[in-house]
């Protein structure tokens, strides 16, 4: 931001909440005091007159750095020479907001910051659409937050809050909904009357919210009871205990961000996630909490975002869904298509279609039966690995692994491995379709092309009356293959001969 401002460009820092805008504005003002850089703020906490003045100065180019919330994305805001856009806590912005940011100016540099990137954003980075850099080094003397998950227990909560008070610190108590605030406030007044409690939420008047936050910063309150308004980037070093009410109602990234509000000094911080005492958790809620408890090291946000991507799916890179699984084409194929498109646009790598798959019909069952591998995810994983096998050695090795892990191969799996072998040969010989029946086999070439046409004519002539070509340039070979086993081994022999012919030309 400093470099861009001194080069004569304007910098916009966009944040999701008014509290974070206020904090960043203070930090920027302190850092740049005494320097020829003019900083302004645009959010709900700024008066209408001051906001109008900021808009005017942005258009005139007299403001160098502006810190603001979604207000900066409004159509009424015009920049004279925007050069750098910084989006903090990027996971809080929808796709429409991000697209609006791009529309501001096409040649603006964009830097997005997030401890827990949303699945769609992480996917964009992993596939090479965006550049990614990780800051994995924590500040000196920073200690990891100890995380505890337990059923709601008034005694544990009282002890936790008092322990923080006696070591001279403050606590956050976060609830999922505004409607929960009154009940928890009553509970705290009954259970820990010796503590001073302040309440904060996003629907409060701006002035009141500002006063409460200032008072909490200054240590006038022991506990800040709030909604997730405190989730985004607040930095209060004296607050080192966090209690989350109904943790099962929060998302994985939300819980991680909330946990990041404590432990911002040299003291050990504690996070207590409470659950309803006699309610069964949903499977996903349980999985989220287990992941969070296991990732208790500093800078684990990227690993957590990877788990989030795994749990929720990558969403739609071309549409507005920021999470969800690819249903129509399957994730592997989608990933492959995406990588090919990125490589093509960047002008790197081959843009040829390498993902074609021959169609083989033998007239027998080819699959991994449920009775052989009962677990669905495991079966799908094995199918995925099978699709990538090319050489006879790889296929034999895979078969040996199956026997070792699951026992002798059933006929369907044995046939499946043979079909995978034939498929690899078909790709080498440019065969798009192979239909084998009791009386022979029909072979169709991809784009009606064979690498060695003269060799193919010679091969057909050698077969005599047992081979002929059709008008659509497919080749018919007469054979006597009454059983599926004979069809499989016969097709493998035919395809081996054709693959050798094709490769002789290539060599």
PDB file of N, CA, C and O in Angstrom, residues 399-466:
ATOM      1  N   UNK A 399      -3.493 -55.517  -9.797  1.00  0.00           N
ATOM      2  CA  UNK A 399      -4.176 -56.793  -9.531  1.00  0.00           C
ATOM      3  C   UNK A 399      -3.590 -57.491  -8.310  1.00  0.00           C
ATOM      4  O   UNK A 399      -4.321 -58.006  -7.460  1.00  0.00           O
ATOM      5  N   UNK A 400      -2.248 -57.492  -8.220  1.00  0.00           N
ATOM      6  CA  UNK A 400      -1.577 -58.128  -7.070  1.00  0.00           C
ATOM      7  C   UNK A 400      -1.953 -57.417  -5.769  1.00  0.00           C
ATOM      8  O   UNK A 400      -2.175 -58.059  -4.738  1.00  0.00           O
ATOM      9  N   UNK A 401      -2.050 -56.088  -5.826  1.00  0.00           N
ATOM     10  CA  UNK A 401      -2.430 -55.313  -4.634  1.00  0.00           C
ATOM     11  C   UNK A 401      -3.861 -55.667  -4.184  1.00  0.00           C
ATOM     12  O   UNK A 401      -4.132 -55.833  -2.993  1.00  0.00           O
ATOM     13  N   UNK A 402      -4.775 -55.810  -5.180  1.00  0.00           N
ATOM     14  CA  UNK A 402      -6.164 -56.181  -4.848  1.00  0.00           C
ATOM     15  C   UNK A 402      -6.218 -57.541  -4.160  1.00  0.00           C
ATOM     16  O   UNK A 402      -6.929 -57.718  -3.168  1.00  0.00           O
ATOM     17  N   UNK A 403      -5.456 -58.510  -4.697  1.00  0.00           N
ATOM     18  CA  UNK A 403      -5.440 -59.870  -4.101  1.00  0.00           C
ATOM     19  C   UNK A 403      -4.901 -59.790  -2.674  1.00  0.00           C
ATOM     20  O   UNK A 403      -5.433 -60.407  -1.746  1.00  0.00           O
ATOM     21  N   UNK A 404      -3.858 -58.987  -2.499  1.00  0.00           N
ATOM     22  CA  UNK A 404      -3.220 -58.853  -1.187  1.00  0.00           C
ATOM     23  C   UNK A 404      -4.184 -58.204  -0.169  1.00  0.00           C
ATOM     24  O   UNK A 404      -4.243 -58.614   0.987  1.00  0.00           O
ATOM     25  N   UNK A 405      -4.947 -57.202  -0.634  1.00  0.00           N
ATOM     26  CA  UNK A 405      -5.813 -56.453   0.299  1.00  0.00           C
ATOM     27  C   UNK A 405      -7.187 -57.099   0.508  1.00  0.00           C
ATOM     28  O   UNK A 405      -7.734 -57.074   1.606  1.00  0.00           O
ATOM     29  N   UNK A 406      -7.760 -57.663  -0.588  1.00  0.00           N
ATOM     30  CA  UNK A 406      -9.168 -58.101  -0.500  1.00  0.00           C
ATOM     31  C   UNK A 406      -9.387 -59.589  -0.788  1.00  0.00           C
ATOM     32  O   UNK A 406     -10.513 -60.072  -0.718  1.00  0.00           O
ATOM     33  N   UNK A 407      -8.323 -60.324  -1.148  1.00  0.00           N
ATOM     34  CA  UNK A 407      -8.497 -61.752  -1.419  1.00  0.00           C
ATOM     35  C   UNK A 407      -8.519 -62.038  -2.914  1.00  0.00           C
ATOM     36  O   UNK A 407      -8.325 -61.149  -3.748  1.00  0.00           O
ATOM     37  N   UNK A 408      -8.761 -63.304  -3.295  1.00  0.00           N
ATOM     38  CA  UNK A 408      -8.738 -63.706  -4.717  1.00  0.00           C
ATOM     39  C   UNK A 408      -9.706 -62.857  -5.553  1.00  0.00           C
ATOM     40  O   UNK A 408     -10.767 -62.464  -5.075  1.00  0.00           O
ATOM     41  N   UNK A 409      -9.316 -62.609  -6.822  1.00  0.00           N
ATOM     42  CA  UNK A 409     -10.136 -61.731  -7.681  1.00  0.00           C
ATOM     43  C   UNK A 409     -11.387 -62.463  -8.164  1.00  0.00           C
ATOM     44  O   UNK A 409     -11.295 -63.569  -8.698  1.00  0.00           O
ATOM     45  N   UNK A 410     -12.573 -61.849  -8.012  1.00  0.00           N
ATOM     46  CA  UNK A 410     -13.771 -62.428  -8.634  1.00  0.00           C
ATOM     47  C   UNK A 410     -13.685 -62.263 -10.157  1.00  0.00           C
ATOM     48  O   UNK A 410     -12.924 -61.402 -10.633  1.00  0.00           O
ATOM     49  N   UNK A 411     -14.469 -63.037 -10.940  1.00  0.00           N
ATOM     50  CA  UNK A 411     -14.387 -62.955 -12.417  1.00  0.00           C
ATOM     51  C   UNK A 411     -14.589 -61.524 -12.933  1.00  0.00           C
ATOM     52  O   UNK A 411     -13.898 -61.085 -13.854  1.00  0.00           O
ATOM     53  N   UNK A 412     -15.541 -60.750 -12.301  1.00  0.00           N
ATOM     54  CA  UNK A 412     -15.831 -59.386 -12.794  1.00  0.00           C
ATOM     55  C   UNK A 412     -14.598 -58.494 -12.720  1.00  0.00           C
ATOM     56  O   UNK A 412     -14.335 -57.690 -13.614  1.00  0.00           O
ATOM     57  N   UNK A 413     -13.818 -58.637 -11.623  1.00  0.00           N
ATOM     58  CA  UNK A 413     -12.623 -57.796 -11.446  1.00  0.00           C
ATOM     59  C   UNK A 413     -11.528 -58.242 -12.413  1.00  0.00           C
ATOM     60  O   UNK A 413     -10.814 -57.415 -12.998  1.00  0.00           O
ATOM     61  N   UNK A 414     -11.422 -59.555 -12.608  1.00  0.00           N
ATOM     62  CA  UNK A 414     -10.437 -60.089 -13.546  1.00  0.00           C
ATOM     63  C   UNK A 414     -10.723 -59.548 -14.951  1.00  0.00           C
ATOM     64  O   UNK A 414      -9.820 -59.092 -15.661  1.00  0.00           O
ATOM     65  N   UNK A 415     -12.021 -59.563 -15.326  1.00  0.00           N
ATOM     66  CA  UNK A 415     -12.418 -59.026 -16.636  1.00  0.00           C
ATOM     67  C   UNK A 415     -12.129 -57.526 -16.713  1.00  0.00           C
ATOM     68  O   UNK A 415     -11.699 -57.019 -17.751  1.00  0.00           O
ATOM     69  N   UNK A 416     -12.385 -56.828 -15.615  1.00  0.00           N
ATOM     70  CA  UNK A 416     -12.166 -55.380 -15.586  1.00  0.00           C
ATOM     71  C   UNK A 416     -10.699 -55.048 -15.853  1.00  0.00           C
ATOM     72  O   UNK A 416     -10.375 -54.144 -16.632  1.00  0.00           O
ATOM     73  N   UNK A 417      -9.778 -55.792 -15.236  1.00  0.00           N
ATOM     74  CA  UNK A 417      -8.341 -55.544 -15.439  1.00  0.00           C
ATOM     75  C   UNK A 417      -7.950 -55.809 -16.894  1.00  0.00           C
ATOM     76  O   UNK A 417      -7.137 -55.068 -17.469  1.00  0.00           O
ATOM     77  N   UNK A 418      -8.565 -56.853 -17.507  1.00  0.00           N
ATOM     78  CA  UNK A 418      -8.257 -57.148 -18.912  1.00  0.00           C
ATOM     79  C   UNK A 418      -8.780 -56.038 -19.823  1.00  0.00           C
ATOM     80  O   UNK A 418      -8.125 -55.663 -20.796  1.00  0.00           O
ATOM     81  N   UNK A 419      -9.971 -55.506 -19.495  1.00  0.00           N
ATOM     82  CA  UNK A 419     -10.549 -54.412 -20.297  1.00  0.00           C
ATOM     83  C   UNK A 419      -9.673 -53.157 -20.188  1.00  0.00           C
ATOM     84  O   UNK A 419      -9.467 -52.443 -21.167  1.00  0.00           O
ATOM     85  N   UNK A 420      -9.140 -52.902 -18.990  1.00  0.00           N
ATOM     86  CA  UNK A 420      -8.244 -51.738 -18.801  1.00  0.00           C
ATOM     87  C   UNK A 420      -6.996 -51.914 -19.684  1.00  0.00           C
ATOM     88  O   UNK A 420      -6.525 -50.945 -20.299  1.00  0.00           O
ATOM     89  N   UNK A 421      -6.486 -53.143 -19.759  1.00  0.00           N
ATOM     90  CA  UNK A 421      -5.323 -53.427 -20.607  1.00  0.00           C
ATOM     91  C   UNK A 421      -5.667 -53.182 -22.082  1.00  0.00           C
ATOM     92  O   UNK A 421      -4.911 -52.529 -22.822  1.00  0.00           O
ATOM     93  N   UNK A 422      -6.846 -53.688 -22.504  1.00  0.00           N
ATOM     94  CA  UNK A 422      -7.282 -53.499 -23.906  1.00  0.00           C
ATOM     95  C   UNK A 422      -7.473 -52.007 -24.200  1.00  0.00           C
ATOM     96  O   UNK A 422      -7.116 -51.506 -25.261  1.00  0.00           O
ATOM     97  N   UNK A 423      -7.999 -51.284 -23.227  1.00  0.00           N
ATOM     98  CA  UNK A 423      -8.236 -49.844 -23.390  1.00  0.00           C
ATOM     99  C   UNK A 423      -6.917 -49.108 -23.632  1.00  0.00           C
ATOM    100  O   UNK A 423      -6.824 -48.219 -24.483  1.00  0.00           O
ATOM    101  N   UNK A 424      -5.881 -49.487 -22.881  1.00  0.00           N
ATOM    102  CA  UNK A 424      -4.562 -48.860 -23.060  1.00  0.00           C
ATOM    103  C   UNK A 424      -4.028 -49.130 -24.465  1.00  0.00           C
ATOM    104  O   UNK A 424      -3.456 -48.239 -25.110  1.00  0.00           O
ATOM    105  N   UNK A 425      -4.246 -50.364 -24.962  1.00  0.00           N
ATOM    106  CA  UNK A 425      -3.810 -50.709 -26.319  1.00  0.00           C
ATOM    107  C   UNK A 425      -4.596 -49.898 -27.353  1.00  0.00           C
ATOM    108  O   UNK A 425      -4.038 -49.439 -28.351  1.00  0.00           O
ATOM    109  N   UNK A 426      -5.907 -49.730 -27.110  1.00  0.00           N
ATOM    110  CA  UNK A 426      -6.759 -48.964 -28.032  1.00  0.00           C
ATOM    111  C   UNK A 426      -6.256 -47.529 -28.169  1.00  0.00           C
ATOM    112  O   UNK A 426      -6.228 -46.970 -29.267  1.00  0.00           O
ATOM    113  N   UNK A 427      -5.857 -46.940 -27.047  1.00  0.00           N
ATOM    114  CA  UNK A 427      -5.355 -45.561 -27.101  1.00  0.00           C
ATOM    115  C   UNK A 427      -4.070 -45.472 -27.931  1.00  0.00           C
ATOM    116  O   UNK A 427      -3.871 -44.523 -28.683  1.00  0.00           O
ATOM    117  N   UNK A 428      -3.223 -46.490 -27.788  1.00  0.00           N
ATOM    118  CA  UNK A 428      -1.973 -46.491 -28.557  1.00  0.00           C
ATOM    119  C   UNK A 428      -2.244 -46.655 -30.050  1.00  0.00           C
ATOM    120  O   UNK A 428      -1.529 -46.128 -30.891  1.00  0.00           O
ATOM    121  N   UNK A 429      -3.323 -47.407 -30.386  1.00  0.00           N
ATOM    122  CA  UNK A 429      -3.624 -47.679 -31.801  1.00  0.00           C
ATOM    123  C   UNK A 429      -4.666 -46.710 -32.367  1.00  0.00           C
ATOM    124  O   UNK A 429      -5.127 -46.888 -33.492  1.00  0.00           O
ATOM    125  N   UNK A 430      -5.041 -45.693 -31.576  1.00  0.00           N
ATOM    126  CA  UNK A 430      -6.041 -44.693 -31.991  1.00  0.00           C
ATOM    127  C   UNK A 430      -7.404 -45.335 -32.294  1.00  0.00           C
ATOM    128  O   UNK A 430      -8.125 -44.918 -33.196  1.00  0.00           O
ATOM    129  N   UNK A 431      -7.754 -46.377 -31.536  1.00  0.00           N
ATOM    130  CA  UNK A 431      -9.055 -47.049 -31.728  1.00  0.00           C
ATOM    131  C   UNK A 431     -10.069 -46.426 -30.765  1.00  0.00           C
ATOM    132  O   UNK A 431      -9.859 -46.409 -29.554  1.00  0.00           O
ATOM    133  N   UNK A 432     -11.157 -45.915 -31.346  1.00  0.00           N
ATOM    134  CA  UNK A 432     -12.159 -45.207 -30.537  1.00  0.00           C
ATOM    135  C   UNK A 432     -13.198 -46.175 -29.974  1.00  0.00           C
ATOM    136  O   UNK A 432     -13.717 -45.986 -28.874  1.00  0.00           O
ATOM    137  N   UNK A 433     -13.505 -47.229 -30.766  1.00  0.00           N
ATOM    138  CA  UNK A 433     -14.578 -48.137 -30.351  1.00  0.00           C
ATOM    139  C   UNK A 433     -14.224 -49.564 -30.746  1.00  0.00           C
ATOM    140  O   UNK A 433     -13.751 -49.806 -31.859  1.00  0.00           O
ATOM    141  N   UNK A 434     -14.463 -50.481 -29.782  1.00  0.00           N
ATOM    142  CA  UNK A 434     -14.205 -51.893 -30.064  1.00  0.00           C
ATOM    143  C   UNK A 434     -15.417 -52.693 -29.586  1.00  0.00           C
ATOM    144  O   UNK A 434     -15.762 -52.645 -28.404  1.00  0.00           O
ATOM    145  N   UNK A 435     -16.085 -53.377 -30.528  1.00  0.00           N
ATOM    146  CA  UNK A 435     -17.241 -54.220 -30.180  1.00  0.00           C
ATOM    147  C   UNK A 435     -16.887 -55.673 -30.466  1.00  0.00           C
ATOM    148  O   UNK A 435     -16.666 -56.044 -31.628  1.00  0.00           O
ATOM    149  N   UNK A 436     -16.842 -56.488 -29.411  1.00  0.00           N
ATOM    150  CA  UNK A 436     -16.507 -57.907 -29.601  1.00  0.00           C
ATOM    151  C   UNK A 436     -17.737 -58.760 -29.305  1.00  0.00           C
ATOM    152  O   UNK A 436     -18.409 -58.552 -28.294  1.00  0.00           O
ATOM    153  N   UNK A 437     -18.039 -59.721 -30.201  1.00  0.00           N
ATOM    154  CA  UNK A 437     -19.172 -60.627 -30.005  1.00  0.00           C
ATOM    155  C   UNK A 437     -18.742 -62.051 -30.269  1.00  0.00           C
ATOM    156  O   UNK A 437     -17.552 -62.312 -30.540  1.00  0.00           O
ATOM    157  N   UNK A 438     -19.676 -63.011 -30.227  1.00  0.00           N
ATOM    158  CA  UNK A 438     -19.311 -64.429 -30.435  1.00  0.00           C
ATOM    159  C   UNK A 438     -18.687 -64.690 -31.800  1.00  0.00           C
ATOM    160  O   UNK A 438     -17.915 -65.632 -31.972  1.00  0.00           O
ATOM    161  N   UNK A 439     -19.030 -63.847 -32.827  1.00  0.00           N
ATOM    162  CA  UNK A 439     -18.553 -64.147 -34.185  1.00  0.00           C
ATOM    163  C   UNK A 439     -17.417 -63.235 -34.640  1.00  0.00           C
ATOM    164  O   UNK A 439     -17.041 -63.254 -35.804  1.00  0.00           O
ATOM    165  N   UNK A 440     -16.918 -62.381 -33.735  1.00  0.00           N
ATOM    166  CA  UNK A 440     -15.797 -61.538 -34.164  1.00  0.00           C
ATOM    167  C   UNK A 440     -15.788 -60.179 -33.485  1.00  0.00           C
ATOM    168  O   UNK A 440     -16.434 -59.981 -32.453  1.00  0.00           O
ATOM    169  N   UNK A 441     -15.046 -59.252 -34.108  1.00  0.00           N
ATOM    170  CA  UNK A 441     -14.859 -57.946 -33.496  1.00  0.00           C
ATOM    171  C   UNK A 441     -14.922 -56.836 -34.554  1.00  0.00           C
ATOM    172  O   UNK A 441     -14.459 -57.042 -35.681  1.00  0.00           O
ATOM    173  N   UNK A 442     -15.512 -55.681 -34.153  1.00  0.00           N
ATOM    174  CA  UNK A 442     -15.546 -54.503 -35.039  1.00  0.00           C
ATOM    175  C   UNK A 442     -14.691 -53.419 -34.388  1.00  0.00           C
ATOM    176  O   UNK A 442     -14.878 -53.090 -33.212  1.00  0.00           O
ATOM    177  N   UNK A 443     -13.750 -52.880 -35.184  1.00  0.00           N
ATOM    178  CA  UNK A 443     -12.830 -51.857 -34.669  1.00  0.00           C
ATOM    179  C   UNK A 443     -13.064 -50.550 -35.424  1.00  0.00           C
ATOM    180  O   UNK A 443     -13.015 -50.543 -36.658  1.00  0.00           O
ATOM    181  N   UNK A 444     -13.338 -49.453 -34.666  1.00  0.00           N
ATOM    182  CA  UNK A 444     -13.509 -48.131 -35.291  1.00  0.00           C
ATOM    183  C   UNK A 444     -12.381 -47.223 -34.851  1.00  0.00           C
ATOM    184  O   UNK A 444     -12.060 -47.162 -33.652  1.00  0.00           O
ATOM    185  N   UNK A 445     -11.790 -46.504 -35.811  1.00  0.00           N
ATOM    186  CA  UNK A 445     -10.659 -45.623 -35.488  1.00  0.00           C
ATOM    187  C   UNK A 445     -11.138 -44.211 -35.193  1.00  0.00           C
ATOM    188  O   UNK A 445     -12.114 -43.734 -35.785  1.00  0.00           O
ATOM    189  N   UNK A 446     -10.425 -43.543 -34.315  1.00  0.00           N
ATOM    190  CA  UNK A 446     -10.764 -42.172 -33.927  1.00  0.00           C
ATOM    191  C   UNK A 446     -10.480 -41.226 -35.097  1.00  0.00           C
ATOM    192  O   UNK A 446      -9.403 -41.257 -35.670  1.00  0.00           O
ATOM    193  N   UNK A 447     -11.466 -40.402 -35.425  1.00  0.00           N
ATOM    194  CA  UNK A 447     -11.387 -39.470 -36.570  1.00  0.00           C
ATOM    195  C   UNK A 447     -11.067 -40.209 -37.881  1.00  0.00           C
ATOM    196  O   UNK A 447     -10.524 -39.628 -38.813  1.00  0.00           O
ATOM    197  N   UNK A 448     -11.396 -41.516 -37.889  1.00  0.00           N
ATOM    198  CA  UNK A 448     -11.159 -42.385 -39.060  1.00  0.00           C
ATOM    199  C   UNK A 448      -9.693 -42.345 -39.503  1.00  0.00           C
ATOM    200  O   UNK A 448      -9.385 -42.372 -40.694  1.00  0.00           O
ATOM    201  N   UNK A 449      -8.811 -42.277 -38.535  1.00  0.00           N
ATOM    202  CA  UNK A 449      -7.382 -42.199 -38.848  1.00  0.00           C
ATOM    203  C   UNK A 449      -6.622 -43.345 -38.176  1.00  0.00           C
ATOM    204  O   UNK A 449      -6.927 -43.698 -37.042  1.00  0.00           O
ATOM    205  N   UNK A 450      -5.612 -43.888 -38.918  1.00  0.00           N
ATOM    206  CA  UNK A 450      -4.700 -44.864 -38.326  1.00  0.00           C
ATOM    207  C   UNK A 450      -3.285 -44.411 -38.684  1.00  0.00           C
ATOM    208  O   UNK A 450      -3.039 -43.994 -39.824  1.00  0.00           O
ATOM    209  N   UNK A 451      -2.344 -44.444 -37.734  1.00  0.00           N
ATOM    210  CA  UNK A 451      -1.007 -43.902 -38.010  1.00  0.00           C
ATOM    211  C   UNK A 451      -0.316 -44.521 -39.236  1.00  0.00           C
ATOM    212  O   UNK A 451       0.477 -43.866 -39.897  1.00  0.00           O
ATOM    213  N   UNK A 452      -0.615 -45.812 -39.526  1.00  0.00           N
ATOM    214  CA  UNK A 452       0.065 -46.481 -40.659  1.00  0.00           C
ATOM    215  C   UNK A 452      -0.992 -47.118 -41.570  1.00  0.00           C
ATOM    216  O   UNK A 452      -1.250 -48.329 -41.489  1.00  0.00           O
ATOM    217  N   UNK A 453      -1.615 -46.307 -42.472  1.00  0.00           N
ATOM    218  CA  UNK A 453      -2.689 -46.860 -43.326  1.00  0.00           C
ATOM    219  C   UNK A 453      -2.200 -48.049 -44.181  1.00  0.00           C
ATOM    220  O   UNK A 453      -2.910 -49.038 -44.315  1.00  0.00           O
ATOM    221  N   UNK A 454      -0.973 -47.922 -44.740  1.00  0.00           N
ATOM    222  CA  UNK A 454      -0.458 -49.005 -45.607  1.00  0.00           C
ATOM    223  C   UNK A 454      -0.288 -50.289 -44.799  1.00  0.00           C
ATOM    224  O   UNK A 454      -0.646 -51.389 -45.248  1.00  0.00           O
ATOM    225  N   UNK A 455       0.230 -50.166 -43.575  1.00  0.00           N
ATOM    226  CA  UNK A 455       0.406 -51.338 -42.712  1.00  0.00           C
ATOM    227  C   UNK A 455      -0.929 -51.973 -42.368  1.00  0.00           C
ATOM    228  O   UNK A 455      -1.046 -53.214 -42.293  1.00  0.00           O
ATOM    229  N   UNK A 456      -1.973 -51.129 -42.180  1.00  0.00           N
ATOM    230  CA  UNK A 456      -3.308 -51.641 -41.850  1.00  0.00           C
ATOM    231  C   UNK A 456      -3.881 -52.427 -43.027  1.00  0.00           C
ATOM    232  O   UNK A 456      -4.453 -53.516 -42.855  1.00  0.00           O
ATOM    233  N   UNK A 457      -3.711 -51.886 -44.246  1.00  0.00           N
ATOM    234  CA  UNK A 457      -4.203 -52.583 -45.459  1.00  0.00           C
ATOM    235  C   UNK A 457      -3.497 -53.937 -45.580  1.00  0.00           C
ATOM    236  O   UNK A 457      -4.124 -54.960 -45.894  1.00  0.00           O
ATOM    237  N   UNK A 458      -2.190 -53.929 -45.315  1.00  0.00           N
ATOM    238  CA  UNK A 458      -1.417 -55.185 -45.379  1.00  0.00           C
ATOM    239  C   UNK A 458      -1.947 -56.195 -44.348  1.00  0.00           C
ATOM    240  O   UNK A 458      -2.117 -57.370 -44.624  1.00  0.00           O
ATOM    241  N   UNK A 459      -2.221 -55.693 -43.125  1.00  0.00           N
ATOM    242  CA  UNK A 459      -2.721 -56.553 -42.040  1.00  0.00           C
ATOM    243  C   UNK A 459      -4.066 -57.168 -42.426  1.00  0.00           C
ATOM    244  O   UNK A 459      -4.294 -58.369 -42.224  1.00  0.00           O
ATOM    245  N   UNK A 460      -4.970 -56.363 -43.025  1.00  0.00           N
ATOM    246  CA  UNK A 460      -6.302 -56.853 -43.427  1.00  0.00           C
ATOM    247  C   UNK A 460      -6.146 -57.899 -44.536  1.00  0.00           C
ATOM    248  O   UNK A 460      -6.825 -58.934 -44.551  1.00  0.00           O
ATOM    249  N   UNK A 461      -5.213 -57.632 -45.492  1.00  0.00           N
ATOM    250  CA  UNK A 461      -4.987 -58.571 -46.599  1.00  0.00           C
ATOM    251  C   UNK A 461      -4.480 -59.914 -46.066  1.00  0.00           C
ATOM    252  O   UNK A 461      -4.874 -60.982 -46.553  1.00  0.00           O
ATOM    253  N   UNK A 462      -3.621 -59.860 -45.038  1.00  0.00           N
ATOM    254  CA  UNK A 462      -3.080 -61.101 -44.447  1.00  0.00           C
ATOM    255  C   UNK A 462      -4.174 -61.961 -43.821  1.00  0.00           C
ATOM    256  O   UNK A 462      -4.047 -63.183 -43.719  1.00  0.00           O
ATOM    257  N   UNK A 463      -5.253 -61.304 -43.343  1.00  0.00           N
ATOM    258  CA  UNK A 463      -6.335 -62.048 -42.685  1.00  0.00           C
ATOM    259  C   UNK A 463      -7.209 -62.797 -43.697  1.00  0.00           C
ATOM    260  O   UNK A 463      -7.997 -63.666 -43.326  1.00  0.00           O
ATOM    261  N   UNK A 464      -7.088 -62.416 -44.982  1.00  0.00           N
ATOM    262  CA  UNK A 464      -7.877 -63.077 -46.028  1.00  0.00           C
ATOM    263  C   UNK A 464      -9.352 -62.805 -45.863  1.00  0.00           C
ATOM    264  O   UNK A 464      -9.792 -61.672 -45.623  1.00  0.00           O
ATOM    265  N   UNK A 465     -10.164 -63.896 -45.966  1.00  0.00           N
ATOM    266  CA  UNK A 465     -11.626 -63.734 -45.904  1.00  0.00           C
ATOM    267  C   UNK A 465     -12.104 -63.447 -44.482  1.00  0.00           C
ATOM    268  O   UNK A 465     -13.289 -63.173 -44.266  1.00  0.00           O
ATOM    269  N   UNK A 466     -11.205 -63.523 -43.485  1.00  0.00           N
ATOM    270  CA  UNK A 466     -11.613 -63.302 -42.100  1.00  0.00           C
ATOM    271  C   UNK A 466     -11.660 -61.803 -41.736  1.00  0.00           C
ATOM    272  O   UNK A 466     -11.966 -61.455 -40.611  1.00  0.00           O
TER     273      UNK A 466
END
